[in-house]
Structures are given as structure tokens and as C-alpha cells.
Amino acid sequence: MESILNESIETRLLINGEFQASSSSKTFKVVYPYTKQVVAQVQEADIQDVEDAVTAADTAFPAWRDLGTDKRGIYLRNLAQLILESNNELAKLETLSTGRPISQFFDASAAADLFAYYAGGGWTAQGTASLNTPDHLNLTVKQPYGVVALIIPWKFPLVMLAGKLAPALAAGNAVVLKSSEKAPLTSLYVAKLIEKAGFPAGVVNIISGFGNPTGAALASHMTVRCISFTGSTATGQKIQAAAAESNMKHMELGGKSPAIIFEDADLETAVAQTQFSIQFNSGQVCSANSRIYVHESVAKQFVKLFREKFAAVQMGDPLDPSTTHGLQIDLLQYNRIKDYLDIGEKNGTLSLGGDANDGFFVRPTIFEGVDEDSRLIQEEVFGPVVVINTFSTETEAIEKANNSEFGLHAAVFTKDIDRAVRLAKALDAGTVGVNCTSPTNAKDTGFGGFKMSGNGREGLLYSLDSFLETKSILIKTARL
Ligand code: NAD
């Protein structure tokens, strides 16, 4: 089948400053989910390519570290500008790989912002000093790890790349980034921009490939001193196990985020916020509020408003700017969601949608009155499927919200400030929104999960810190 793209795009691996084919000559297809046309045939990195990429990063690291914060910042700012200038190309590639409506593309400016932010933030990689021990000057300083591996998912791949690559480089590390096999194209486009921005060879290596063998080889490599991973909890567990002996891990994993709507909430705001959270990117958002708990006294009204808003989305070709509801990324994801629709039918009442078609579209779906122990409540669906259940007391709402292995995000809607603060404290979540839901802005807040949703934090200076080791230096002095 002919490619849907007229222009040629980069499909090779970026290793040691050179674009090259896979050493195994293997390739894999990227398919536009809407038409099922092939977008590109991408080079698949083999174990030898992982080895070469890690060696290149290891060799490039000392000079990059010693360049200093200001000079590293110049490269990051150049890259930010190039990403901004490539907005349209990146938008098209992201839509063609993921099926997300082009109308929802904000990612180039968000990614550029992250590179610009960390370009200026590198200087904050500081430590502390103390003269408290007699005859000693004690210093605690921060240093880059060396070679770090970044493994990213297919959801918002460009922003995921920027959220890890920018702080890792600003902190002075050299990088091997593995994109998702489902959405490697914007990472490869950025690889071209990295070349254009003049980064020294080997500082950034970008490889495409599957979890196995590419990701697994990277995660267990002894030269890789730190891994930053975003993806599913199941993969995160595998990486933890594979890398147990070799390196530090930072994990951003799955979620099953609750939103609690109290009787005094502004219902229109609550509906607008929660509907956006679960519908954006067809529900393929880690922090999407897939469980909504509404006070029983306003449940009927809330559901009516929510249903109207949820049903009003425009499904169609994701490249059409009027499309507001796209498809799931592939057959695997689509079939997973169909299974959850069956579970919903058995464990609750279907209130909207519930159907899917073979174009990988899943209609916005609401289930009500779902059994709290059912898989639909306990597992991540990663689709536009929301459960709306009720509660009668604050304690019950907290118990239901916290009855989950996940703890990524939670939201509470109320006009009572005391209650909002009580809930923000009580909810098991890395982020709690009061009268608002996801997403969050990495330049405004930290982001990460409690429980099985991950460890460590991204955003702000947390990201920078996650790419730095702490070293104590004790200097014995003559009597001061
Ligand atoms: P995934 O876990 O299937 O894949 C993520 C990445 O890991 C891919 O690059 C994949 O190739 C790689 N991988 C797979 N097996 C591996 C292995 N054994 N060793 C090393 N690497 C391996 O996740 P996905 O389907 O791409 O993304 C969806 C998931 O990501 C959802 O669970 C979502 O909640 C989660 N997510 C979380 C956040 C967050 O910030 N918490 C953000 C986005 C997505």
C-alpha cells in the first residue's frame, strides 16, 4: 500500500550524530488509524543499535557535562525555536500516527515551552553548604548521572519526549531515547531538529523499536545509570525488575482517577471539566477522570448535563479541523475497550454510547451504578468510557475514591473551601484538582503518582532533580 505522505520523512535511527539504518535491517510500519494507510516504514533498533547508542552517549557525556549550564541552555533554546517553527509538520505526523484530532494539537508549543523552561532552569541544579561540623566545610552538590534512558509512550509522544529530554539535557546528562513503536514519527522529526540545532554528536540518541527487544535491552544496560519511563503500570513493573540491579528508575504509570462532585458544586463547571478530562484524546489520557462520584441529591441533574455534552462530540477524520472526537490508536486498544464495554453492561447500567465500530472509533460512553469491585472501576480502560456512581456522605466519597490501586489524579468540586482542603489532604493522589481536573502544566506544578501510578515527580524542578545525583563533599580544614 502506498504511503499517505507525499513528502519524505526521517525513519532512521539517530546514533552518535548520524542517521542510520538498523543493524538488523528490520523495519516496522506506522499506520494512520483512520484510513489504515501506511504512513511510514520505520527502522527498528536491534540490541546492537542499543549498544551503539549507549556507547555514543557515554562517550559524549563528559564534554556535555563540562560545557556548563549556560552553553547547554543555548542548544535547548535553539531546539525550542525549531520545534515552534515546525508546528504544522509535527501536528500532521502526530495525527497520522495516533488518530488524535488535529484540532486537539497543542503539543509543539507545549514542547517548545519545556525546552525553553529547562534551558534557563539548569542553574538551579545546586546543593547546600554547611560549616556546622568543627573544622569542616561540608558541601552537598548535584551532578548528572551520565547516560540516561528515556522510554516514552504513544500518548502525546512529542510532549512526553520534551518533558524528559529537556531536563535530562539541562542537567548535563547524555541521552538514549526510545519512542513508542506506535508513534515514533515526531521523535524522529525532533531528531532532525536536534541535528539542525547543532547538538554535539552522541549527546542525544533517538531510537525506535518495540518493548522487546529494544526497550528491555536499554532498561537493563549497565552503563545506563538512570531510567525515566512513562507508560503502563505492567511495563513499569517489568522495567523495575529488569533494572533492579543496574540503575535508578523514575516511573510515570497508569491511573484510574476519580472526580467527586458535591451537592454545592457549580454543576456546569463540573460537567465541562470532567467531560473534557475523559473525552480529550478519546480518553487516552493517564490522568483522565474515568470514575465520577456525584452526591445523590444532584446526580440526576449532573448526568443529564454530562450526557448532553458528551453526546455532542464530532467524530470524523482526525485531519479535519472540525473533528473533536478521534479514534483509539489501534486494534489492540480498541479491542481492549470493547471488553470493558461488555464488563460495564454486566456490572452496571449503560447510560450513553456503549458502541464501537471497526474504524477504531469508540463512542463517548457512560455507565451508571457500577459495582465498585468490578474491573471497569478498578482497571485503566484508556478510552472515552466513564463511570458515574453516587455517594451520600463525604466519608463514603473519600472511601470510594481511594478504593483503587492507582493514585495519579483526583478532583473535587465544591464551593466549601474547608471541605475542599479536607479532601485534597485525604485523597490518595499525586495531584488533586479543586473545581478543575486534568491536565496540568509542567511549568506550574509537579506531576506523578501515589501507589501503582508511579514514583518520583515530573515538572518544575522535580524533573531536573530526577536527573541529578546528590554528592556530599566533606573538606577538612585547619581551625576556621
Ligand atoms: P506501554 O507500557 O505499553 O509502553 C510504553 C513504552 O514502554 C513504549 O515505548 C514501549 O515500547 C516500552 N516498553 C514496553 N515493554 C517494555 C519493556 N519490557 N522494557 C522496556 N520498555 C518497554 O504504554 P503505552 O501503551 O505506550 O501507554 C499507555 C500507558 O501509559 C497508560 O497506562 C497510561 O496511563 C500511561 N501513561 C502514564 C502517564 C503518566 O504521566 N503517569 C502519561 C502517559 C501515559
Tab-separated table of C-alpha atoms in Angstrom, residues 25-476:
chain	number	residue	atom	x	y	z
A	25	SER	CA	17.754	-4.177	8.639
A	26	LYS	CA	14.389	-4.767	10.308
A	27	THR	CA	11.631	-2.187	9.921
A	28	PHE	CA	8.077	-1.778	11.209
A	29	LYS	CA	5.020	0.047	9.918
A	30	VAL	CA	3.279	3.126	11.266
A	31	VAL	CA	-0.356	3.145	10.130
A	32	TYR	CA	-2.896	6.003	10.076
A	33	PRO	CA	-5.663	4.537	12.242
A	34	TYR	CA	-8.413	6.341	10.289
A	35	THR	CA	-7.677	5.048	6.773
A	36	LYS	CA	-5.331	2.198	7.752
A	37	GLN	CA	-2.842	3.535	5.173
A	38	VAL	CA	0.839	3.111	5.843
A	39	VAL	CA	2.421	6.388	6.934
A	40	ALA	CA	5.995	5.173	7.200
A	41	GLN	CA	8.212	2.152	7.432
A	42	VAL	CA	10.482	2.815	10.407
A	43	GLN	CA	13.896	1.310	11.225
A	44	GLU	CA	13.686	-0.978	14.258
A	45	ALA	CA	16.639	-0.746	16.635
A	46	ASP	CA	18.273	-4.025	17.414
A	47	ILE	CA	20.306	-4.919	20.529
A	48	GLN	CA	23.481	-3.910	18.676
A	49	ASP	CA	21.945	-0.489	17.954
A	50	VAL	CA	21.089	-0.066	21.639
A	51	GLU	CA	24.707	-0.912	22.441
A	52	ASP	CA	25.965	1.634	19.904
A	53	ALA	CA	23.609	4.339	21.159
A	54	VAL	CA	24.626	3.814	24.790
A	55	THR	CA	28.326	3.849	23.841
A	56	ALA	CA	27.844	7.067	21.872
A	57	ALA	CA	26.090	8.709	24.826
A	58	ASP	CA	28.736	7.506	27.241
A	59	THR	CA	31.487	8.959	25.059
A	60	ALA	CA	29.693	12.277	24.573
A	61	PHE	CA	28.760	12.710	28.242
A	62	PRO	CA	31.929	14.253	29.815
A	63	ALA	CA	32.178	17.108	27.310
A	64	TRP	CA	28.445	17.826	27.556
A	65	ARG	CA	28.602	17.840	31.346
A	66	ASP	CA	31.609	20.134	31.334
A	67	LEU	CA	30.058	22.545	28.854
A	68	GLY	CA	28.133	24.093	31.720
A	69	THR	CA	24.580	25.185	32.194
A	70	ASP	CA	24.618	28.377	30.133
A	71	LYS	CA	26.034	26.808	26.993
A	72	ARG	CA	23.768	23.771	27.245
A	73	GLY	CA	20.888	26.221	27.530
A	74	ILE	CA	21.740	27.743	24.137
A	75	TYR	CA	21.225	24.363	22.425
A	76	LEU	CA	17.934	23.843	24.237
A	77	ARG	CA	16.657	27.292	23.250
A	78	ASN	CA	17.614	26.686	19.609
A	79	LEU	CA	15.706	23.422	19.679
A	80	ALA	CA	12.670	25.132	21.246
A	81	GLN	CA	12.589	27.632	18.385
A	82	LEU	CA	12.918	24.932	15.719
A	83	ILE	CA	10.069	22.945	17.271
A	84	LEU	CA	7.829	26.010	17.238
A	85	GLU	CA	8.626	26.628	13.570
A	86	SER	CA	7.724	23.006	12.774
A	87	ASN	CA	4.265	23.143	14.364
A	88	ASN	CA	2.328	22.146	11.241
A	89	GLU	CA	4.567	19.258	10.257
A	90	LEU	CA	4.568	17.907	13.808
A	91	ALA	CA	0.771	18.255	14.065
A	92	LYS	CA	0.285	16.221	10.912
A	93	LEU	CA	2.707	13.486	11.950
A	94	GLU	CA	1.165	13.165	15.395
A	95	THR	CA	-2.353	12.921	13.986
A	96	LEU	CA	-1.316	10.397	11.351
A	97	SER	CA	0.369	8.189	13.957
A	98	THR	CA	-2.210	8.352	16.728
A	99	GLY	CA	-5.586	9.304	15.214
A	100	ARG	CA	-5.938	12.195	17.645
A	101	PRO	CA	-7.894	15.073	16.062
A	102	ILE	CA	-5.600	17.763	14.716
A	103	SER	CA	-7.916	20.272	16.418
A	104	GLN	CA	-6.563	18.987	19.742
A	105	PHE	CA	-2.897	19.538	18.850
A	106	PHE	CA	-1.226	21.948	21.275
A	107	ASP	CA	1.905	19.896	21.631
A	108	ALA	CA	4.542	21.811	19.635
A	109	SER	CA	4.154	24.955	21.703
A	110	ALA	CA	3.993	22.903	24.919
A	111	ALA	CA	7.150	21.011	23.946
A	112	ALA	CA	8.978	24.199	22.920
A	113	ASP	CA	7.984	25.787	26.244
A	114	LEU	CA	9.534	22.881	28.119
A	115	PHE	CA	12.857	23.192	26.276
A	116	ALA	CA	12.888	26.964	26.879
A	117	TYR	CA	11.958	26.497	30.551
A	118	TYR	CA	14.677	23.962	31.327
A	119	ALA	CA	17.199	25.928	29.241
A	120	GLY	CA	17.014	28.582	31.942
A	121	GLY	CA	16.419	26.194	34.822
A	122	GLY	CA	19.680	24.289	34.672
A	123	TRP	CA	21.384	26.726	37.027
A	124	THR	CA	19.089	25.590	39.841
A	125	ALA	CA	20.903	22.252	39.982
A	126	GLN	CA	22.500	23.337	43.219
A	127	GLY	CA	23.118	21.818	46.617
A	128	THR	CA	23.828	23.124	50.122
A	129	ALA	CA	26.849	24.057	52.207
A	130	SER	CA	27.475	23.824	55.949
A	131	LEU	CA	30.125	24.919	58.422
A	132	ASN	CA	28.353	23.262	61.356
A	133	THR	CA	30.875	20.466	61.946
A	134	PRO	CA	34.012	21.911	63.564
A	135	ASP	CA	36.958	22.216	61.161
A	136	HIS	CA	34.919	21.091	58.184
A	137	LEU	CA	33.344	22.666	55.191
A	138	ASN	CA	30.588	20.259	54.152
A	139	LEU	CA	29.114	20.561	50.683
A	140	THR	CA	26.226	18.758	49.082
A	141	VAL	CA	26.249	19.117	45.312
A	142	LYS	CA	24.220	17.827	42.380
A	143	GLN	CA	25.740	16.039	39.419
A	144	PRO	CA	24.322	14.452	36.283
A	145	TYR	CA	24.125	10.657	36.158
A	146	GLY	CA	25.896	10.157	32.855
A	147	VAL	CA	23.896	8.103	30.362
A	148	VAL	CA	20.156	8.218	30.977
A	149	ALA	CA	17.489	6.230	29.131
A	150	LEU	CA	14.141	7.819	28.349
A	151	ILE	CA	11.324	5.442	27.401
A	152	ILE	CA	8.093	7.111	26.333
A	153	PRO	CA	4.534	6.007	25.413
A	154	TRP	CA	2.406	6.785	22.351
A	155	LYS	CA	0.123	9.149	24.224
A	156	PHE	CA	1.178	12.773	23.476
A	157	PRO	CA	4.573	11.492	22.288
A	158	LEU	CA	6.027	14.916	21.490
A	159	VAL	CA	5.216	16.377	24.910
A	160	MET	CA	6.393	13.172	26.587
A	161	LEU	CA	9.712	13.491	24.754
A	162	ALA	CA	10.130	17.136	25.736
A	163	GLY	CA	9.133	16.588	29.367
A	164	LYS	CA	12.013	14.143	29.787
A	165	LEU	CA	14.610	15.205	27.215
A	166	ALA	CA	14.720	18.886	28.205
A	167	PRO	CA	15.504	18.414	31.937
A	168	ALA	CA	17.786	15.414	31.300
A	169	LEU	CA	19.934	17.503	28.945
A	170	ALA	CA	19.770	20.673	31.025
A	171	ALA	CA	21.056	18.649	33.991
A	172	GLY	CA	24.070	17.629	31.900
A	173	ASN	CA	23.260	14.006	31.017
A	174	ALA	CA	23.678	12.320	27.647
A	175	VAL	CA	20.570	10.528	26.452
A	176	VAL	CA	19.241	7.494	24.645
A	177	LEU	CA	15.526	7.979	23.977
A	178	LYS	CA	13.303	5.123	22.821
A	179	SER	CA	9.979	6.239	21.393
A	180	SER	CA	6.857	4.104	21.284
A	181	GLU	CA	6.586	1.634	18.409
A	182	LYS	CA	3.081	3.017	17.856
A	183	ALA	CA	4.095	6.662	17.494
A	184	PRO	CA	7.784	7.143	16.644
A	185	LEU	CA	7.443	9.825	13.969
A	186	THR	CA	7.512	13.048	15.965
A	187	SER	CA	10.507	11.782	17.937
A	188	LEU	CA	12.279	11.171	14.614
A	189	TYR	CA	11.283	14.631	13.407
A	190	VAL	CA	12.798	16.097	16.583
A	191	ALA	CA	15.921	14.027	15.884
A	192	LYS	CA	16.288	16.001	12.633
A	193	LEU	CA	15.807	19.252	14.550
A	194	ILE	CA	18.472	18.170	17.050
A	195	GLU	CA	20.874	17.771	14.160
A	196	LYS	CA	19.834	21.214	12.850
A	197	ALA	CA	20.299	22.799	16.287
A	198	GLY	CA	23.913	21.590	16.209
A	199	PHE	CA	23.958	19.379	19.313
A	200	PRO	CA	27.321	17.616	19.686
A	201	ALA	CA	27.278	14.068	18.293
A	202	GLY	CA	26.163	11.405	20.763
A	203	VAL	CA	24.567	13.725	23.326
A	204	VAL	CA	21.098	12.768	22.079
A	205	ASN	CA	20.475	9.361	20.511
A	206	ILE	CA	16.958	8.569	19.344
A	207	ILE	CA	15.969	5.022	18.552
A	208	SER	CA	12.690	3.409	17.515
A	209	GLY	CA	11.589	-0.081	18.431
A	210	PHE	CA	9.375	-2.350	20.473
A	211	GLY	CA	9.438	-3.068	24.206
A	212	ASN	CA	11.178	-6.263	23.338
A	213	PRO	CA	13.999	-6.390	22.491
A	214	THR	CA	14.801	-2.653	22.190
A	215	GLY	CA	13.271	-1.250	25.400
A	216	ALA	CA	14.278	-4.239	27.509
A	217	ALA	CA	17.899	-4.060	26.302
A	218	LEU	CA	18.046	-0.382	27.156
A	219	ALA	CA	16.407	-0.795	30.562
A	220	SER	CA	18.845	-3.452	31.712
A	221	HIS	CA	22.025	-1.916	30.281
A	222	MET	CA	24.692	-1.487	32.955
A	223	THR	CA	26.009	1.782	31.507
A	224	VAL	CA	22.576	3.389	31.772
A	225	ARG	CA	22.578	4.967	35.234
A	226	CYS	CA	19.036	6.292	35.326
A	227	ILE	CA	15.813	5.431	33.514
A	228	SER	CA	12.857	7.718	33.171
A	229	PHE	CA	9.823	5.774	31.995
A	230	THR	CA	6.252	6.746	31.197
A	231	GLY	CA	3.788	4.045	30.252
A	232	SER	CA	1.590	1.352	31.684
A	233	THR	CA	1.953	0.012	35.214
A	234	ALA	CA	2.545	-3.505	33.843
A	235	THR	CA	5.534	-2.364	31.760
A	236	GLY	CA	6.793	-0.235	34.637
A	237	GLN	CA	6.906	-3.336	36.813
A	238	LYS	CA	8.898	-5.201	34.170
A	239	ILE	CA	11.379	-2.345	33.907
A	240	GLN	CA	11.712	-2.170	37.695
A	241	ALA	CA	12.507	-5.872	37.747
A	242	ALA	CA	14.903	-5.802	34.771
A	243	ALA	CA	16.743	-2.788	36.095
A	244	ALA	CA	16.713	-3.732	39.771
A	245	GLU	CA	20.477	-4.157	39.903
A	246	SER	CA	21.638	-1.677	37.353
A	247	ASN	CA	20.086	1.746	37.679
A	248	MET	CA	17.744	4.323	39.187
A	249	LYS	CA	14.215	4.430	37.936
A	250	HIS	CA	11.649	7.154	37.651
A	251	MET	CA	8.192	5.872	36.753
A	252	GLU	CA	5.083	7.649	35.463
A	253	LEU	CA	2.426	4.953	35.160
A	254	GLY	CA	-1.304	4.388	34.738
A	255	GLY	CA	-4.302	5.866	36.503
A	256	LYS	CA	-7.985	5.461	37.346
A	257	SER	CA	-8.642	8.959	38.533
A	258	PRO	CA	-11.773	9.898	40.491
A	259	ALA	CA	-13.715	13.181	40.421
A	260	ILE	CA	-16.058	13.926	43.342
A	261	ILE	CA	-18.980	16.265	42.783
A	262	PHE	CA	-20.618	17.610	45.955
A	263	GLU	CA	-24.163	18.945	46.167
A	264	ASP	CA	-22.972	22.576	46.379
A	265	ALA	CA	-20.747	22.357	43.263
A	266	ASP	CA	-21.232	24.577	40.236
A	267	LEU	CA	-22.596	21.777	38.074
A	268	GLU	CA	-21.880	23.435	34.730
A	269	THR	CA	-18.209	23.824	35.604
A	270	ALA	CA	-18.065	20.298	36.982
A	271	VAL	CA	-19.606	18.870	33.802
A	272	ALA	CA	-17.373	20.905	31.477
A	273	GLN	CA	-14.236	19.918	33.346
A	274	THR	CA	-14.958	16.231	33.848
A	275	GLN	CA	-16.287	15.735	30.330
A	276	PHE	CA	-13.141	17.309	28.848
A	277	SER	CA	-10.936	15.178	31.069
A	278	ILE	CA	-12.378	11.860	29.896
A	279	GLN	CA	-13.046	12.828	26.268
A	280	PHE	CA	-9.786	14.553	25.273
A	281	ASN	CA	-7.634	12.279	23.065
A	282	SER	CA	-10.552	9.804	23.101
A	283	GLY	CA	-9.941	9.078	26.765
A	284	GLN	CA	-6.346	8.016	26.156
A	285	VAL	CA	-5.015	10.229	28.937
A	286	CYS	CA	-3.314	8.798	32.038
A	287	SER	CA	-4.957	11.312	34.385
A	288	ALA	CA	-8.452	11.181	32.789
A	289	ASN	CA	-11.203	11.171	35.436
A	290	SER	CA	-12.691	7.840	34.466
A	291	ARG	CA	-14.628	7.495	37.738
A	292	ILE	CA	-17.061	10.213	38.753
A	293	TYR	CA	-18.775	10.167	42.156
A	294	VAL	CA	-21.748	12.550	42.398
A	295	HIS	CA	-23.723	13.392	45.506
A	296	GLU	CA	-27.048	11.564	45.224
A	297	SER	CA	-29.074	14.794	45.554
A	298	VAL	CA	-27.642	16.242	42.305
A	299	ALA	CA	-26.856	13.046	40.424
A	300	LYS	CA	-29.832	13.161	38.058
A	301	GLN	CA	-29.140	16.733	37.007
A	302	PHE	CA	-25.393	16.114	36.639
A	303	VAL	CA	-25.875	13.039	34.471
A	304	LYS	CA	-28.346	14.848	32.216
A	305	LEU	CA	-25.926	17.725	31.588
A	306	PHE	CA	-22.954	15.402	31.209
A	307	ARG	CA	-24.774	13.182	28.739
A	308	GLU	CA	-25.748	16.162	26.568
A	309	LYS	CA	-22.188	17.445	26.426
A	310	PHE	CA	-20.632	14.037	25.920
A	311	ALA	CA	-23.006	13.155	23.075
A	312	ALA	CA	-22.297	16.393	21.209
A	313	VAL	CA	-18.789	15.492	20.042
A	314	GLN	CA	-17.987	15.442	16.348
A	315	MET	CA	-16.473	12.146	15.150
A	316	GLY	CA	-14.629	12.020	11.842
A	317	ASP	CA	-11.315	12.230	10.052
A	318	PRO	CA	-8.786	13.406	12.641
A	319	LEU	CA	-7.084	15.532	9.954
A	320	ASP	CA	-10.327	17.518	9.535
A	321	PRO	CA	-10.094	20.569	11.858
A	322	SER	CA	-13.815	20.274	12.732
A	323	THR	CA	-13.348	16.783	14.228
A	324	THR	CA	-13.413	16.835	18.026
A	325	HIS	CA	-13.520	13.098	18.735
A	326	GLY	CA	-10.880	10.836	17.208
A	327	LEU	CA	-10.220	7.149	17.309
A	328	GLN	CA	-8.331	4.777	19.528
A	329	ILE	CA	-4.782	4.279	18.381
A	330	ASP	CA	-5.036	0.714	17.116
A	331	LEU	CA	-6.943	-2.543	17.008
A	332	LEU	CA	-5.401	-3.762	20.258
A	333	GLN	CA	-6.552	-0.721	22.198
A	334	TYR	CA	-9.957	-0.789	20.519
A	335	ASN	CA	-10.494	-4.466	21.382
A	336	ARG	CA	-9.442	-3.861	24.999
A	337	ILE	CA	-12.061	-1.152	25.297
A	338	LYS	CA	-14.738	-3.363	23.746
A	339	ASP	CA	-14.084	-5.907	26.503
A	340	TYR	CA	-14.593	-3.221	29.124
A	341	LEU	CA	-17.875	-2.229	27.456
A	342	ASP	CA	-19.076	-5.808	27.965
A	343	ILE	CA	-17.966	-5.714	31.596
A	344	GLY	CA	-19.885	-2.451	32.049
A	345	GLU	CA	-23.068	-3.991	30.637
A	346	LYS	CA	-22.815	-6.819	33.168
A	347	ASN	CA	-21.887	-4.729	36.207
A	348	GLY	CA	-23.847	-1.515	35.731
A	349	THR	CA	-26.329	0.387	33.569
A	350	LEU	CA	-25.385	1.789	30.191
A	351	SER	CA	-26.469	5.423	30.035
A	352	LEU	CA	-24.847	6.610	26.780
A	353	GLY	CA	-22.839	5.174	23.900
A	354	GLY	CA	-21.501	1.726	24.559
A	355	ASP	CA	-20.831	1.000	20.948
A	356	ALA	CA	-17.754	0.976	18.842
A	357	ASN	CA	-17.198	0.417	15.131
A	358	ASP	CA	-14.445	-1.242	13.210
A	359	GLY	CA	-12.833	2.070	12.361
A	360	PHE	CA	-11.432	2.022	15.919
A	361	PHE	CA	-13.969	4.653	16.999
A	362	VAL	CA	-15.464	4.283	20.458
A	363	ARG	CA	-18.492	6.494	21.051
A	364	PRO	CA	-18.400	8.525	24.294
A	365	THR	CA	-19.816	6.119	26.846
A	366	ILE	CA	-21.359	6.448	30.319
A	367	PHE	CA	-22.125	3.634	32.720
A	368	GLU	CA	-24.041	4.302	35.938
A	369	GLY	CA	-24.388	2.347	39.150
A	370	VAL	CA	-21.359	0.160	38.513
A	371	ASP	CA	-20.217	-2.317	41.140
A	372	GLU	CA	-17.194	-0.766	42.899
A	373	ASP	CA	-15.217	-4.006	42.729
A	374	SER	CA	-15.790	-4.555	39.035
A	375	ARG	CA	-12.878	-4.421	36.607
A	376	LEU	CA	-14.457	-1.392	34.932
A	377	ILE	CA	-13.907	0.575	38.151
A	378	GLN	CA	-10.615	-0.988	39.164
A	379	GLU	CA	-8.694	-1.114	35.869
A	380	GLU	CA	-7.485	1.521	33.443
A	381	VAL	CA	-9.620	1.468	30.282
A	382	PHE	CA	-7.784	4.212	28.356
A	383	GLY	CA	-10.853	5.141	26.308
A	384	PRO	CA	-13.800	7.570	26.369
A	385	VAL	CA	-15.646	5.468	28.923
A	386	VAL	CA	-16.732	6.998	32.229
A	387	VAL	CA	-18.472	5.522	35.241
A	388	ILE	CA	-20.825	7.798	37.173
A	389	ASN	CA	-21.697	6.468	40.628
A	390	THR	CA	-23.291	8.228	43.594
A	391	PHE	CA	-22.469	8.783	47.265
A	392	SER	CA	-24.329	10.188	50.248
A	393	THR	CA	-21.613	11.275	52.711
A	394	GLU	CA	-18.162	12.821	52.455
A	395	THR	CA	-16.608	9.788	54.145
A	396	GLU	CA	-18.203	7.454	51.628
A	397	ALA	CA	-16.933	9.598	48.739
A	398	ILE	CA	-13.359	9.501	50.056
A	399	GLU	CA	-13.528	5.746	50.652
A	400	LYS	CA	-14.795	5.058	47.142
A	401	ALA	CA	-12.255	7.406	45.535
A	402	ASN	CA	-9.371	5.809	47.422
A	403	ASN	CA	-10.518	2.244	46.749
A	404	SER	CA	-8.007	1.835	43.920
A	405	GLU	CA	-4.516	0.550	43.294
A	406	PHE	CA	-3.860	3.738	41.351
A	407	GLY	CA	-3.257	7.243	42.697
A	408	LEU	CA	-2.401	9.590	39.862
A	409	HIS	CA	-5.016	12.351	39.911
A	410	ALA	CA	-8.224	13.268	41.735
A	411	ALA	CA	-10.648	16.156	41.519
A	412	VAL	CA	-13.167	17.619	43.924
A	413	PHE	CA	-15.959	20.028	43.049
A	414	THR	CA	-17.428	22.079	45.911
A	415	LYS	CA	-17.852	25.706	46.992
A	416	ASP	CA	-16.927	24.830	50.588
A	417	ILE	CA	-13.227	25.701	50.986
A	418	ASP	CA	-12.867	23.710	54.210
A	419	ARG	CA	-14.240	20.617	52.562
A	420	ALA	CA	-12.019	21.154	49.503
A	421	VAL	CA	-8.908	21.282	51.687
A	422	ARG	CA	-10.031	18.236	53.729
A	423	LEU	CA	-10.480	16.260	50.531
A	424	ALA	CA	-7.223	17.461	48.993
A	425	LYS	CA	-5.488	16.084	52.070
A	426	ALA	CA	-7.441	12.813	52.249
A	427	LEU	CA	-7.331	11.697	48.626
A	428	ASP	CA	-4.614	9.229	47.594
A	429	ALA	CA	-3.380	11.047	44.508
A	430	GLY	CA	-0.244	12.793	43.306
A	431	THR	CA	-2.358	15.694	42.066
A	432	VAL	CA	-5.716	16.930	43.366
A	433	GLY	CA	-7.735	19.480	41.378
A	434	VAL	CA	-10.230	21.672	43.231
A	435	ASN	CA	-13.038	22.690	40.901
A	436	CYS	CA	-10.874	21.602	37.994
A	437	THR	CA	-9.439	18.411	36.552
A	438	SER	CA	-6.533	17.389	34.370
A	439	PRO	CA	-4.385	18.247	32.531
A	440	THR	CA	-1.673	20.029	34.485
A	441	ASN	CA	1.061	22.299	33.223
A	442	ALA	CA	4.599	21.017	33.828
A	443	LYS	CA	5.799	24.590	34.357
A	444	ASP	CA	3.227	25.199	37.109
A	445	THR	CA	3.060	22.006	39.149
A	446	GLY	CA	4.843	18.766	39.812
A	447	PHE	CA	3.214	15.640	38.386
A	448	GLY	CA	3.335	11.989	39.377
A	449	GLY	CA	1.528	9.195	41.128
A	450	PHE	CA	0.868	7.610	44.507
A	451	LYS	CA	0.601	3.809	44.817
A	452	MET	CA	0.825	1.895	41.499
A	453	SER	CA	0.720	5.118	39.468
A	454	GLY	CA	4.441	5.624	39.827
A	455	ASN	CA	7.263	7.093	41.825
A	456	GLY	CA	9.136	10.364	41.639
A	457	ARG	CA	7.737	13.532	40.116
A	458	GLU	CA	7.995	15.330	36.807
A	459	GLY	CA	7.515	19.006	36.073
A	460	LEU	CA	9.099	22.121	37.580
A	461	LEU	CA	12.460	21.425	39.190
A	462	TYR	CA	11.400	17.907	40.208
A	463	SER	CA	12.270	16.743	36.696
A	464	LEU	CA	15.657	18.343	36.849
A	465	ASP	CA	16.297	16.810	40.233
A	466	SER	CA	15.283	13.356	38.991
A	467	PHE	CA	18.162	13.528	36.506
A	468	LEU	CA	20.753	14.529	39.127
A	469	GLU	CA	22.667	12.596	41.742
A	470	THR	CA	23.448	14.115	45.103
A	471	LYS	CA	27.033	14.062	46.285
A	472	SER	CA	28.392	15.109	49.666
A	473	ILE	CA	31.868	16.606	49.793
A	474	LEU	CA	33.496	16.871	53.223
A	475	ILE	CA	36.510	19.194	53.387
A	476	LYS	CA	38.667	19.052	56.493
